[in-house]
XYZ file of C-alpha atoms in Angstrom:
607
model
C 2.303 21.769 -65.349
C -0.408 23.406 -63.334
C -2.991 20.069 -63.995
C 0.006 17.312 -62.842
C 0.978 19.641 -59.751
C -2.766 19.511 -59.033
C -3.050 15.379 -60.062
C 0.153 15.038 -57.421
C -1.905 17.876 -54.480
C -5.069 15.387 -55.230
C -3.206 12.198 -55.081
C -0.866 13.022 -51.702
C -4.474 14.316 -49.952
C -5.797 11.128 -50.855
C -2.958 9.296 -48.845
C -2.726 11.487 -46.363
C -7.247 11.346 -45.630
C -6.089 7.418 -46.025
C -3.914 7.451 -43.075
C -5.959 9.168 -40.796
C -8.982 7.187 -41.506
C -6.934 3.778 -41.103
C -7.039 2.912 -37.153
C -4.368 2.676 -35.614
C -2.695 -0.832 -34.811
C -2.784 -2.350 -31.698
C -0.106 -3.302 -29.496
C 0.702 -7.428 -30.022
C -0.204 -9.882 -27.257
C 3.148 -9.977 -24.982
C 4.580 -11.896 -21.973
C 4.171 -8.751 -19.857
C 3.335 -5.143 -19.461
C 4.875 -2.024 -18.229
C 3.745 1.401 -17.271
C 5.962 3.041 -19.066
C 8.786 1.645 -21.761
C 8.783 -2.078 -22.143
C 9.023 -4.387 -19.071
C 12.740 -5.375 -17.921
C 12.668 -9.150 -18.328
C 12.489 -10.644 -21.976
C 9.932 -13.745 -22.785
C 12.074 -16.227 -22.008
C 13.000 -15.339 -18.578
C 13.950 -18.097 -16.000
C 12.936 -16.645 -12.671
C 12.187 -12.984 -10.895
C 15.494 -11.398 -10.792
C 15.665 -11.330 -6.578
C 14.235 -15.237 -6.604
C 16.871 -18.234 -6.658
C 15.219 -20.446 -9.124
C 17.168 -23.510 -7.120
C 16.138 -22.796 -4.003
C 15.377 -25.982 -2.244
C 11.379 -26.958 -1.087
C 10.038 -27.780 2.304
C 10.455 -26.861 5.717
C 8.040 -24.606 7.969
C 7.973 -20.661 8.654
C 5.435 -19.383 11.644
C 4.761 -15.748 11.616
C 2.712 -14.081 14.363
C 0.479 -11.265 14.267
C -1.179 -9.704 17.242
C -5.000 -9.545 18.319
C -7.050 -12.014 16.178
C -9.277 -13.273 13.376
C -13.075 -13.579 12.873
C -13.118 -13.953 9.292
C -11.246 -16.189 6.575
C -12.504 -14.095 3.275
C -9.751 -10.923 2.404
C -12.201 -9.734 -0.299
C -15.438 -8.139 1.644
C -15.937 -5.582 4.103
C -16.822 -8.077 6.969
C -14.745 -9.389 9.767
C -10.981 -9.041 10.223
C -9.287 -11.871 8.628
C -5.645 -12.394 8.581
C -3.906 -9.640 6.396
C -1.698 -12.374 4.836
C -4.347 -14.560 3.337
C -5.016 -12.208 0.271
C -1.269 -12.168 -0.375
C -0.443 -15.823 -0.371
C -3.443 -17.626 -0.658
C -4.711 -16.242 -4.125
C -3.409 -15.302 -7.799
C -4.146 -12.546 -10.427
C -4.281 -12.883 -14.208
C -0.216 -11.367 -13.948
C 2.648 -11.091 -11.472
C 4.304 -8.034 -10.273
C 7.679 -8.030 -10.545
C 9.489 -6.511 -7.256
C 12.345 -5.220 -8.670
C 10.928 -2.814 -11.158
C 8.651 0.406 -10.656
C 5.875 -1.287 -11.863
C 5.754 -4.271 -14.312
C 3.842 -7.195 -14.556
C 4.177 -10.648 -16.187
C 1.692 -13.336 -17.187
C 0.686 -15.595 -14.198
C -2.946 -17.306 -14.804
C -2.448 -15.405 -18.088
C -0.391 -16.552 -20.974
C -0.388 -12.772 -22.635
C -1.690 -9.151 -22.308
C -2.842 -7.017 -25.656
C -3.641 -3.607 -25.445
C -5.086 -0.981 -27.471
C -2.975 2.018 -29.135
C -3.932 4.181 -25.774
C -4.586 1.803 -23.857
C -8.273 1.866 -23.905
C -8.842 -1.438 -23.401
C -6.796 -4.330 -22.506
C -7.630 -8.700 -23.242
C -6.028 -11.333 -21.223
C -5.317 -14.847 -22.964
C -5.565 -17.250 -20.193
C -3.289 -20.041 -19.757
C -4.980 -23.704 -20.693
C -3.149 -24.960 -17.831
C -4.736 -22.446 -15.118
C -6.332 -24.795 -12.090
C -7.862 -23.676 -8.878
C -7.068 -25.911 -5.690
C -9.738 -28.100 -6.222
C -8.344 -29.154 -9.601
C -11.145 -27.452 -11.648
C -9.750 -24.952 -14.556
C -10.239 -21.088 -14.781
C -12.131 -20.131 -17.269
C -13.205 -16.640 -18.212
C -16.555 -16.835 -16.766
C -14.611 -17.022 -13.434
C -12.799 -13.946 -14.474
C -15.466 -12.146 -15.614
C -17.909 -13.034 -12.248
C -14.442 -11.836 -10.244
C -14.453 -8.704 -11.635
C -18.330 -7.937 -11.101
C -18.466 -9.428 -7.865
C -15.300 -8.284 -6.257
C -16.241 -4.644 -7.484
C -20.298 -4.768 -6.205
C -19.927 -7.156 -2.925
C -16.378 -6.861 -2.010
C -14.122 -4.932 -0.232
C -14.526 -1.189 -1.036
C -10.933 -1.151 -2.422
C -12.296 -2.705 -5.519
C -15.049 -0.506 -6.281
C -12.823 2.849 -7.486
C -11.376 0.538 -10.648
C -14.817 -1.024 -11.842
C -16.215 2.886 -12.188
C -13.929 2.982 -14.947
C -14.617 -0.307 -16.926
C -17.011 0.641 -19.819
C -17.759 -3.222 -20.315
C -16.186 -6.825 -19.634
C -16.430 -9.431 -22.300
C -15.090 -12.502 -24.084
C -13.333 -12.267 -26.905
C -12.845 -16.138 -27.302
C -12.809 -19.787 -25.486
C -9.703 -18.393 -23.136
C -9.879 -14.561 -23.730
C -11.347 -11.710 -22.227
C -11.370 -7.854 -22.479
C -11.923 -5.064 -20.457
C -12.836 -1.801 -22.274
C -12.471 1.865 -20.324
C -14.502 4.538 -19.867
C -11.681 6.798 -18.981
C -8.120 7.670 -19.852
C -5.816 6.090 -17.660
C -2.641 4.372 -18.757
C -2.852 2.246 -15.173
C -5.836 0.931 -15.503
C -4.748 -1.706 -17.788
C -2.167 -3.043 -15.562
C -4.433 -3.062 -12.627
C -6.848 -4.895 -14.381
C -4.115 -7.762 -14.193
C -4.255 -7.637 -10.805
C -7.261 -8.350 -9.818
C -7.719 -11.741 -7.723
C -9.258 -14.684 -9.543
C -11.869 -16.631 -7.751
C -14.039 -19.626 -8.562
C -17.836 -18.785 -9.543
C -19.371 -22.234 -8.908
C -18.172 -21.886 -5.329
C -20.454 -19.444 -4.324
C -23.600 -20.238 -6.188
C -26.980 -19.562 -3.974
C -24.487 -18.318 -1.448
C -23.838 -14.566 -0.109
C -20.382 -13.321 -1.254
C -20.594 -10.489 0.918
C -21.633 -12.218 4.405
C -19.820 -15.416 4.193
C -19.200 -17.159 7.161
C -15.483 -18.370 7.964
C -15.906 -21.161 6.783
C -16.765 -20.262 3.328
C -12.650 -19.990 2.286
C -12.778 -18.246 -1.154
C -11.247 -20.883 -3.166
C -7.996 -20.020 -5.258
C -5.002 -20.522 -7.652
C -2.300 -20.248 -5.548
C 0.799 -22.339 -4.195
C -0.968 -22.058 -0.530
C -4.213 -22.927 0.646
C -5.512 -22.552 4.149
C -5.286 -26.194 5.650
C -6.769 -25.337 9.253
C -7.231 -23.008 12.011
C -8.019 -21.920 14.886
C -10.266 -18.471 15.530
C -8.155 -16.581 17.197
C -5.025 -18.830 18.212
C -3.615 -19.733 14.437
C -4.223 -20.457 10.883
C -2.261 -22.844 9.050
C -1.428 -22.623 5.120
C -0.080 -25.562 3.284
C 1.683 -25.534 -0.124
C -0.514 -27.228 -2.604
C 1.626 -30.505 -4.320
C -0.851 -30.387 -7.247
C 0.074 -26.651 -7.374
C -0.745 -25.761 -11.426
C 2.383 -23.447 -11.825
C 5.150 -25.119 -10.240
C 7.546 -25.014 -14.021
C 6.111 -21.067 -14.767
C 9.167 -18.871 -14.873
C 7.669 -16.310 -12.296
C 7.187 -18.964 -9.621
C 10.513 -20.629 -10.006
C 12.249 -20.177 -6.425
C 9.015 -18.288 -4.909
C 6.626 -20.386 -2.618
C 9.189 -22.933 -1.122
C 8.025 -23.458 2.178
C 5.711 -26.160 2.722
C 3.653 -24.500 5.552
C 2.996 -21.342 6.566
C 1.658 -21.372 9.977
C 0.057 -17.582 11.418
C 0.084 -17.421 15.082
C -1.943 -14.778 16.870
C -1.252 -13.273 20.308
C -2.597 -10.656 22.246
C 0.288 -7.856 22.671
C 3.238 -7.349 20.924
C 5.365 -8.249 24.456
C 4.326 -11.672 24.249
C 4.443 -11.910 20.555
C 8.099 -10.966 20.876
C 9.148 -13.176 23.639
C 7.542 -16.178 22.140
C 10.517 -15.180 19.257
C 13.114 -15.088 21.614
C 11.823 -19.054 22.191
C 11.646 -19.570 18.677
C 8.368 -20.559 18.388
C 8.065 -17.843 15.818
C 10.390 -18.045 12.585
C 10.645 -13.854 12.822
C 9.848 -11.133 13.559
C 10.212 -7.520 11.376
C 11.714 -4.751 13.852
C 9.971 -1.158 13.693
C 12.610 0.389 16.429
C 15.638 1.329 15.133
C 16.571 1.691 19.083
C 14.952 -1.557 19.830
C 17.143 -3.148 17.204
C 20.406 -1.951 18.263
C 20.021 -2.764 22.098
C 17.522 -5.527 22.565
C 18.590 -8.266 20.480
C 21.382 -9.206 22.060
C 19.607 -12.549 23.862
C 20.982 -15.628 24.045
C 19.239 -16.993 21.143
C 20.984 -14.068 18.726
C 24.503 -14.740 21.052
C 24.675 -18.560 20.248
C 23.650 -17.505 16.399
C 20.446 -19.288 16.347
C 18.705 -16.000 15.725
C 20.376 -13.995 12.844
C 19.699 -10.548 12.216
C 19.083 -8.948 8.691
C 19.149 -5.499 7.656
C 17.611 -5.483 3.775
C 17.776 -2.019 1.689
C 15.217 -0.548 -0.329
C 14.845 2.415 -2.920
C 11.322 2.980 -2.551
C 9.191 6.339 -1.334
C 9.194 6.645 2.378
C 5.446 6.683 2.179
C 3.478 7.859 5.434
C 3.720 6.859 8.900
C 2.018 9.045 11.331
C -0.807 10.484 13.495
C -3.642 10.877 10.853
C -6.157 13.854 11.876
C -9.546 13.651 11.228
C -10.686 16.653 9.408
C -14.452 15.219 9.440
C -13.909 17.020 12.689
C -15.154 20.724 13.328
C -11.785 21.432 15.101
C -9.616 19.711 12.418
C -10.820 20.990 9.567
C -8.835 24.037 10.158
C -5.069 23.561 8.715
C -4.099 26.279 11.431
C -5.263 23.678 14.202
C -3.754 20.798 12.522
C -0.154 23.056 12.194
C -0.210 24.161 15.444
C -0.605 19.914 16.688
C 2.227 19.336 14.602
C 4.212 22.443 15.955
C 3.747 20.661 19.413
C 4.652 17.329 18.357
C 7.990 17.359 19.559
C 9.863 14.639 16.986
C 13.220 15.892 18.068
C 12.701 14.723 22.033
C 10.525 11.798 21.316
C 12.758 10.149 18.277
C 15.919 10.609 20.892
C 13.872 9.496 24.022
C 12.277 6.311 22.241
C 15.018 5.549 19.518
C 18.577 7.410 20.313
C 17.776 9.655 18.056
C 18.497 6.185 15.217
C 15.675 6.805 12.696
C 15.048 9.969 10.869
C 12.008 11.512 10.123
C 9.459 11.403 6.803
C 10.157 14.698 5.811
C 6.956 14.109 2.862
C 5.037 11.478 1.450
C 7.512 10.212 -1.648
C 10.556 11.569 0.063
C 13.839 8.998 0.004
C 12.700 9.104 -3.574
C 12.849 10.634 -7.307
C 9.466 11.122 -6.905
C 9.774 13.507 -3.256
C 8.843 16.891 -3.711
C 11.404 18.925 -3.569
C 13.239 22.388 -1.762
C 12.086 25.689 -1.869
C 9.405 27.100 -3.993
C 7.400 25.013 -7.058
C 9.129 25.923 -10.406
C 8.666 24.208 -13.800
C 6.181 22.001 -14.571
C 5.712 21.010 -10.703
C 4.374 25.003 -10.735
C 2.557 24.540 -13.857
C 0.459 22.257 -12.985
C -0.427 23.705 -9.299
C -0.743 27.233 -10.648
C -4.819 26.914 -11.677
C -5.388 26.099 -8.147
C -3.462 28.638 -6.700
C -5.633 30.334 -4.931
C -7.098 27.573 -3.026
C -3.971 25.982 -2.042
C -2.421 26.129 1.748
C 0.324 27.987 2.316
C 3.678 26.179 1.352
C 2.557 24.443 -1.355
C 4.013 26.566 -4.400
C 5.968 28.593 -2.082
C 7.825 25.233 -0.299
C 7.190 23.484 3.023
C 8.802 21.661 5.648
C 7.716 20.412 8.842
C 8.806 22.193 11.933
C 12.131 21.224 13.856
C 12.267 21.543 17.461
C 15.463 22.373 19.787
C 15.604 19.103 21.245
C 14.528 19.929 24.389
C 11.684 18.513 27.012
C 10.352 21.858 26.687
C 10.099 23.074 22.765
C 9.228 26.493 23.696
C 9.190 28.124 20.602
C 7.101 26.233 18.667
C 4.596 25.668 21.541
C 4.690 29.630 21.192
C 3.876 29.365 17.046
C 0.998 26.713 18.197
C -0.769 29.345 20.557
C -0.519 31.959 17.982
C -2.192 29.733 15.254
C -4.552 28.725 17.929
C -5.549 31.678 18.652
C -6.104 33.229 14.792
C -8.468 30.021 14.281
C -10.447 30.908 16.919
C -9.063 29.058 20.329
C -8.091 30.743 23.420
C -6.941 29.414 27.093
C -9.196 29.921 29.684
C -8.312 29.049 33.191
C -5.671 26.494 31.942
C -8.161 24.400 29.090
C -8.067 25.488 25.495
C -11.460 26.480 24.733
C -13.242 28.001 21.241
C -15.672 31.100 21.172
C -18.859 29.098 22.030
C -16.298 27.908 24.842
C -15.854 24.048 23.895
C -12.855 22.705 25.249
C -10.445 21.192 23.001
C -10.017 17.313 23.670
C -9.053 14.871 21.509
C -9.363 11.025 21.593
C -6.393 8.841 20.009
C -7.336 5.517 18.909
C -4.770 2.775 18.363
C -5.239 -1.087 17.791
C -3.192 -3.915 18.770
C -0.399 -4.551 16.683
C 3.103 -4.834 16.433
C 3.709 -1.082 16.802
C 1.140 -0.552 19.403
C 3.808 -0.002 21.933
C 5.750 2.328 20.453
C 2.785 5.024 19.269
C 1.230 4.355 22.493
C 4.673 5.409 24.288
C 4.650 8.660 21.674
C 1.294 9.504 22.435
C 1.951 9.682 25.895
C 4.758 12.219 25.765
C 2.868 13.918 23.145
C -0.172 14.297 26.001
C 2.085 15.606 27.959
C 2.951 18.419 25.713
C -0.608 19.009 24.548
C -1.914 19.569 28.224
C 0.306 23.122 28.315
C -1.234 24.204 25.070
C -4.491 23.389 27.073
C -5.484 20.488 24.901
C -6.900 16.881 26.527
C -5.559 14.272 24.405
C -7.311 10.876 25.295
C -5.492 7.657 24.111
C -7.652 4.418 23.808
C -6.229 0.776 23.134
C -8.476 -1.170 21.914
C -8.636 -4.674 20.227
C -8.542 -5.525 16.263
C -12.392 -6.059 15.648
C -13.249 -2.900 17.955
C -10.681 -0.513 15.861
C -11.503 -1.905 12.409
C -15.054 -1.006 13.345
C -14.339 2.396 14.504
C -11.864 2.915 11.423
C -14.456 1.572 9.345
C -16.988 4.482 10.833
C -14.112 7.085 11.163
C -14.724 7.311 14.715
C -11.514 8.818 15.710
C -10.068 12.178 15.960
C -6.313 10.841 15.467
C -5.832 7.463 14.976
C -1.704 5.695 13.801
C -1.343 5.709 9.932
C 0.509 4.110 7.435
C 0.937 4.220 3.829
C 3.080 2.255 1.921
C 4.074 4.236 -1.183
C 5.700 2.920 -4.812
C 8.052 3.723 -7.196
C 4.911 4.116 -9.875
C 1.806 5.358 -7.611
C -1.471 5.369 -9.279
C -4.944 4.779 -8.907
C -4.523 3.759 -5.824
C -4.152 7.307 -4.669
C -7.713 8.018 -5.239
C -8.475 5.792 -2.172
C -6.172 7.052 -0.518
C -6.261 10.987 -0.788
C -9.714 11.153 -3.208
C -12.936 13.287 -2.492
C -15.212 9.884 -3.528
C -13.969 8.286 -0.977
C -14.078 10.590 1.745
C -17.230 9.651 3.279
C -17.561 6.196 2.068
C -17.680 4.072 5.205
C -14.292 1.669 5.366
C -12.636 3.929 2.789
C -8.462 4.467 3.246
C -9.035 8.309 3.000
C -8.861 8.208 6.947
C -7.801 12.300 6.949
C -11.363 12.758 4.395
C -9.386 15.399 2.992
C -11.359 17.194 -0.397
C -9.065 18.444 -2.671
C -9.232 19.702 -6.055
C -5.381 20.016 -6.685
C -4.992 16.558 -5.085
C -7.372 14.711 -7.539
C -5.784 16.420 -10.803
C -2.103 15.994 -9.900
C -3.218 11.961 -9.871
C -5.379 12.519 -12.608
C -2.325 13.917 -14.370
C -0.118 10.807 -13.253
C -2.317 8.691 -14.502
C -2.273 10.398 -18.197
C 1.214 10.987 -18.265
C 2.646 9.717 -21.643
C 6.564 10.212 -20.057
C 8.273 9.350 -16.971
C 9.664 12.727 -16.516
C 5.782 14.311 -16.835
C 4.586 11.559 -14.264
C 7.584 12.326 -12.085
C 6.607 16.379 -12.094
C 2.958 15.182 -11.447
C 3.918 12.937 -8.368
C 5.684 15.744 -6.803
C 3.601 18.131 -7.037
C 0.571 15.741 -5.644
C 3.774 15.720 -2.645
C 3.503 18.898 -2.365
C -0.367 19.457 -1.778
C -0.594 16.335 0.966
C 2.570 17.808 2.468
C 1.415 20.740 3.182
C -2.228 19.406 3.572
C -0.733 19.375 7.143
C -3.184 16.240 7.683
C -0.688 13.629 8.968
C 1.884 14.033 11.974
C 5.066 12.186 10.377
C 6.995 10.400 12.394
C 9.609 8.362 11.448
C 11.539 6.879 8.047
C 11.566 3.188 7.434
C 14.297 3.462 4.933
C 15.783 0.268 5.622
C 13.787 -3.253 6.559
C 15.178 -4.707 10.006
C 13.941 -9.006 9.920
C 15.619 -10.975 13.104
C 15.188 -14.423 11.771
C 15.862 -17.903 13.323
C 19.194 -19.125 11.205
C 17.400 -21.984 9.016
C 15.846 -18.762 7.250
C 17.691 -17.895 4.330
C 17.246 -15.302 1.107
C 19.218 -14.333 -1.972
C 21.408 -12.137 -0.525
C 23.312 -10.519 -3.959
C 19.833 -9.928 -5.732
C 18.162 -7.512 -3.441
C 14.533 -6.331 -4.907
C 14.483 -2.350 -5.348
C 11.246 -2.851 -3.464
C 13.196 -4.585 -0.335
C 11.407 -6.153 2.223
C 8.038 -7.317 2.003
C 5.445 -10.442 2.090
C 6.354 -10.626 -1.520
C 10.430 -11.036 -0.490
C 9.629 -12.970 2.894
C 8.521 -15.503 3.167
C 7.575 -15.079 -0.736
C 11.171 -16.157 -1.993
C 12.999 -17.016 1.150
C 13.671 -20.956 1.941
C 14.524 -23.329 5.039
C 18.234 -24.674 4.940
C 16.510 -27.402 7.351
C-alpha cells in the first residue's frame, strides 16, 4: 500500500513539474486585437459598424484651419504642418475601430499573434500592401519606421520605443516586437504606428526635411498640391491598395480633400457662411444656438448636426506652468482657480449652455468619483498618502461661484491662500517676500477657439487685477506659439486633451515625470508625480476591466486635484454645421462621436 501510494505521489509530481516546465501557448494569429476580452467584430466582418459600406464615391469636402503651414512631414519635431495630414494621408499595420474602447483590426496587416502576457507581439503583413507609388511594404519598411520614427521623429514616438527590447523578422512578411516591460497596451500600440517607405529617404535627413520631401504612404489620400500658407489639396488615390478590405468599405469616399488656411477664425467662419468651406465644427454652445440662423442655414443649404458621444470629457482649460517659481505652489494655482469665475463667464459668453469639466474622465465610467477614495481607488493611493494634495483621498471639486460680476467669496479664499504661500498686496499689486510682483503672461495661438479664450481671458484679467495679479494675454501666430510651446515659454497657455474610453500609454506624455522637461513634450503643466505615474503604471497592468477602471479613477483623482488646469467647459456633444450635400450614417453613431475619423473619414457627397 505504502510503495503504490508513493509510485502514484512520484508519478502525479512528475506531471505536475511537467506542466510547469511546458511554456505556455501562445495566443493564435487573429483578424484583430483588443485590450481587454476579444474584439467586437468577428473575421468576416463587412464594414466598421458606424461606416455605410454603400456609400457612394466622389465629390469634394474643403475644410479650413486657421494660421498656416511651413512643413508637409507630421512625423518630426520641425515646422507646423497641417494637423490633418498624419490622419488621412498615412496607414498603420491595424485600424482602430471607433465604436469600441479600444480595438483594432488588421489594415496593412493580415493578422496579430501575441504572446501568453503579451510580451511580445508579430504582425503578418498583407501580400497586397502598396505604398502610393505602387511599390509593396515590406518589413524592412516596418522595421526602419519603427527605429526612425522613435530616434528622428516627433517626440511622441520616443516614450513607446523605450519599451521595445528588440524588433525583428520572423519571416518573408512577418515581424515581431519583443518588450522590455509589462504593459498589456503596448502591443496594440505597436499596431499603430505609421508605416513609411525606407527607400524614400535614403542619403536624406528624416528629421530636417524640407516640404517638399512628402513622407510617402499607404493611404486612400495623398497630398496632390499646395500652397504654403493658402491650401493643401489631398486627392484619393484610384490605384488605392485596399479599396475591397472590410475596414475601408464606406470610409475614404471623397475624392478630394482640399485644407484651406486663413488667418482668424472671423474670416474662416464667414467664408462658411459663402460656402466656400464644406464645414465648420462649432465650440460655442451660445454661438450655435443664436448665430446660425443666416440665410444659407434658412434656405437649408447649410444643415446643422448635433452628433453624441460617450467618451471622457477629457481637459479643456488654462494649463499653468508649474516650471514656474510662483506656480509650483498648488495654493497659488487654487487660489487662480478660486478667481476664475466659470459661473459669470459660461453665462456671459454661452447663456450659461455648456457645463463645466468637473475632472479629467468625467461624463464617463472612468470619472473619479464623490466624496472620499474608498476601495481599491483608496488602495492604490494609500502608499502615497502622504505626499498627495489635499482632496485627493479625501474628495475634490472645483469651486462654484454665486454667479455674480463680483465672486466675493472666493476672491476672499484666493487672498487667504495667497497669503499662506507667501503673497501679500502692497499698495494695490500682489507682491512675494523678496517683493516680486505677481504677473502672468497668457499665450494663445490662432485657431478656431482663439476668440472665445481670448474673450475669457479678458474677463478673467479683470478679476485677477483686484487680487493684485497682472495677467498679460498675447496672440500670437501658429509657428510663433508652437515654438514657445515647444520651449514652455508660457505661464498659462489654452489646453486640450482629448481623453478615451481605454487611456494608456499615452498618459505618460501627457502627465509623466520623463517628459517634463523634454523640449516639445505634451506635459505642458511639467507636473512630477509619483502617484500619477503608478496609477498609469497600474492601468497599464491591469488584467480586468474593473481593476483598470479603479486605476483610471484614481489617476482622476491625483490630476484633479493636481489643481494644474483651469477647466472650463464640457464638449459632451459634437456641434458640425455642414453644407447639405454632406451626409453620414445617421442610425450607427460611433461611441467615440465626432471626429476626423467620423468626418470626413466615413461621411460622403450626395452631389
Amino acid at each position: 500500500m505504502r510503495s503504490e501510494f508513493f509510485r502514484s505521489l512520484l508519478l502525479c509530481a512528475i506531471i505536475f513539474s511537467g506542466i510547469l516546465s511546458t511554456p505556455p501557448v501562445s495566443a493564435q494569429p487573429s483578424h484583430g486585437i483588443a485590450m481587454y476580452g476579444e474584439p467586437a467584430l468577428p473575421p468576416d466582418f463587412v464594414s466598421l459598424p458606424y461606416a455605410n459600406p454603400d456609400a457612394p464615391k466622389g465629390g469634394q469636402v474643403v475644410t479650413g484651419n486657421v494660421g498656416g503651414f511651413d512643413s508637409l512631414n507630421p512625423f518630426t519635431l520641425k515646422g507646423s504642418p497641417p494637423w490633418q495630414l498624419r490622419f488621412l494621408a498615412y496607414e498603420s499595420l491595424m485600424g482602430r475601430s471607433w465604436d469600441e474602447p479600444f480595438s483594432l483590426y488588421g489594415l496593412l496587416a493580415e493578422s496579430v499573434e501575441t504572446g501568453p502576457n503579451r510580451e511580445w507581439v508579430e504582425f503578418t503583413l498583407r501580400e497586397e500592401a502598396r505604398f502610393s507609388d505602387g511599390s509593396p511594404v515590406t518589413v524592412e519598411d516596418v522595421i526602419w519606421s519603427y527605429e526612425t520614427l522613435a530616434t528622428q521623429g516627433h517626440v511622441r514616438y520616443a516614450g513607446f520605443w523605450k519599451k521595445v527590447d528588440r524588433i525583428e523578422a520572423t519571416g518573408p512578411r512577418s515581424v515581431r516586437l519583443t518588450f522590455n516591460t509589462e504593459d498589456r497596451e503596448l502591443a496594440l500600440i505597436a499596431g499603430l504606428r505609421p508605416i513609411l517607405q525606407k527607400a524614400q529617404w535614403e542619403g536624406k535627413d528624416f528629421a530636417s526635411a524640407r516640404i517638399g520631401d512628402i513622407p510617402i504612404g499607404t493611404a486612400p489620400y495623398v497630398v496632390d498640391s499646395y500652397e504654403v500658407d493658402r491650401n493643401v489639396v489631398l486627392k484619393r488615390n484610384p490605384d488605392y491598395w485596399g479599396n475591397d478590405l472590410p475596414f475601408r468599405r464606406g470610409t475614404a469616399n471623397f475624392d478630394e480633400i482640399r485644407i484651406e488656411f486663413y488667418g482668424d477664425d472671423t474670416v474662416l467662419k464667414e467664408a462658411f457662411k459663402g460656402q466656400a468651406i464644406s464645414f465648420v465644427r462649432e465650440f460655442n454652445a451660445e454661438d450655435w444656438a443664436t448665430q446660425y440662423d443666416f440665410p444659407a442655414v434658412q434656405r437649408g443649404d447649410i444643415v446643422k448636426s448635433e452628433i453624441p458621444h460617450q467618451k471622457p470629457s477629457g481637459m479643456t482649460g488654462f494649463v499653468m506652468n508649474t516650471r514656474r517659481a510662483a506656480l509650483a505652489d498648488w495654493r497659488v494655482r487654487e487660489a487662480l482657480i478660486l478667481a476664475f469665475n466659470f459661473e459669470f463667464i459660461n453665462d456671459t459668453l454661452t447663456g450659461g449652455r455648456q457645463p463645466r469639466i468637473t475632472s479629467y474622465f468625467s461624463n464617463s465610467e472612468l470619472g473619479m468619483q464623490p466624496g472620499p477614495a474608498t476601495g481599491r481607488v483608496r488602495e492604490l493611493l494609500d502608499p502615497f498618502a502622504d505626499d498627495l494634495l489635499p482632496g485627493t483621498l479625501e474628495g475634490y471639486a472645483l469651486p462654484q461661484g454665486d454667479g455674480t460680476k463680483r465672486n466675493r467669496a472666493n476672491l476672499r479664499k484666493a487672498i487667504r491662500l495667497l497669503a499662506e504661500a507667501g503673497w501679500a498686496v502692497q499698495d494695490g499689486v500682489l507682491k512675494n517676500a523678496d517683493g516680486q510682483p505677481m504677473e502672468l503672461n497668457v499665450v494663445l495661438k490662432q485657431d478656431a477657439l482663439i476668440q472665445q479664450a481670448t474673450a475669457i481671458m479678458d474677463i478673467y484679467a479683470r478679476a485677477l487685477e483686484r487680487l493684485g495679479i497682472t495677467l498679460n494675454i498675447q496672440q500670437i501666430d501658429k509657428a510663433q506659439y508652437a515654438e514657445r510651446e515647444t520651449s514652455f515659454d508660457f505661464d498659462i497657455t489654452f489646453m486640450r486633451r482629448s481623453l478615451s474610453l481605454s487611456p494608456g500609454n499615452e498618459q505618460l506624455l501627457y502627465w509623466g515625470s520623463a517628459a517634463a522637461d523634454q523640449p516639445g513634450s505634451r506635459n505642458l503643466m511639467g507636473m512630477k508625480s509619483p502617484a500619477a505615474e503608478a496609477m498609469i503604471n497600474a492601468m497599464l497592468t491591469s488584467d480586468s476591466r474593473e481593476d483598470f477602471i479603479a486605476a483610471t479613477r484614481a489617476l482622476d483623482r491625483v490630476l484633479t486635484a493636481g489643481r494644474y488646469v483651469i477647466p472650463i467647459h464640457n464638449y459632451a456633444v459634437g456641434r458640425v454645421a455642414h453644407v447639405k450635400q454632406l451626409t453620414y450614417p445617421k442610425d450607427r453613431l460611433p461611441i467615440y462621436g465626432d471626429s476626423i475619423y467620423f468626418l470626413p473619414e466615413v461621411w460622403w457627397s450626395e452631389e
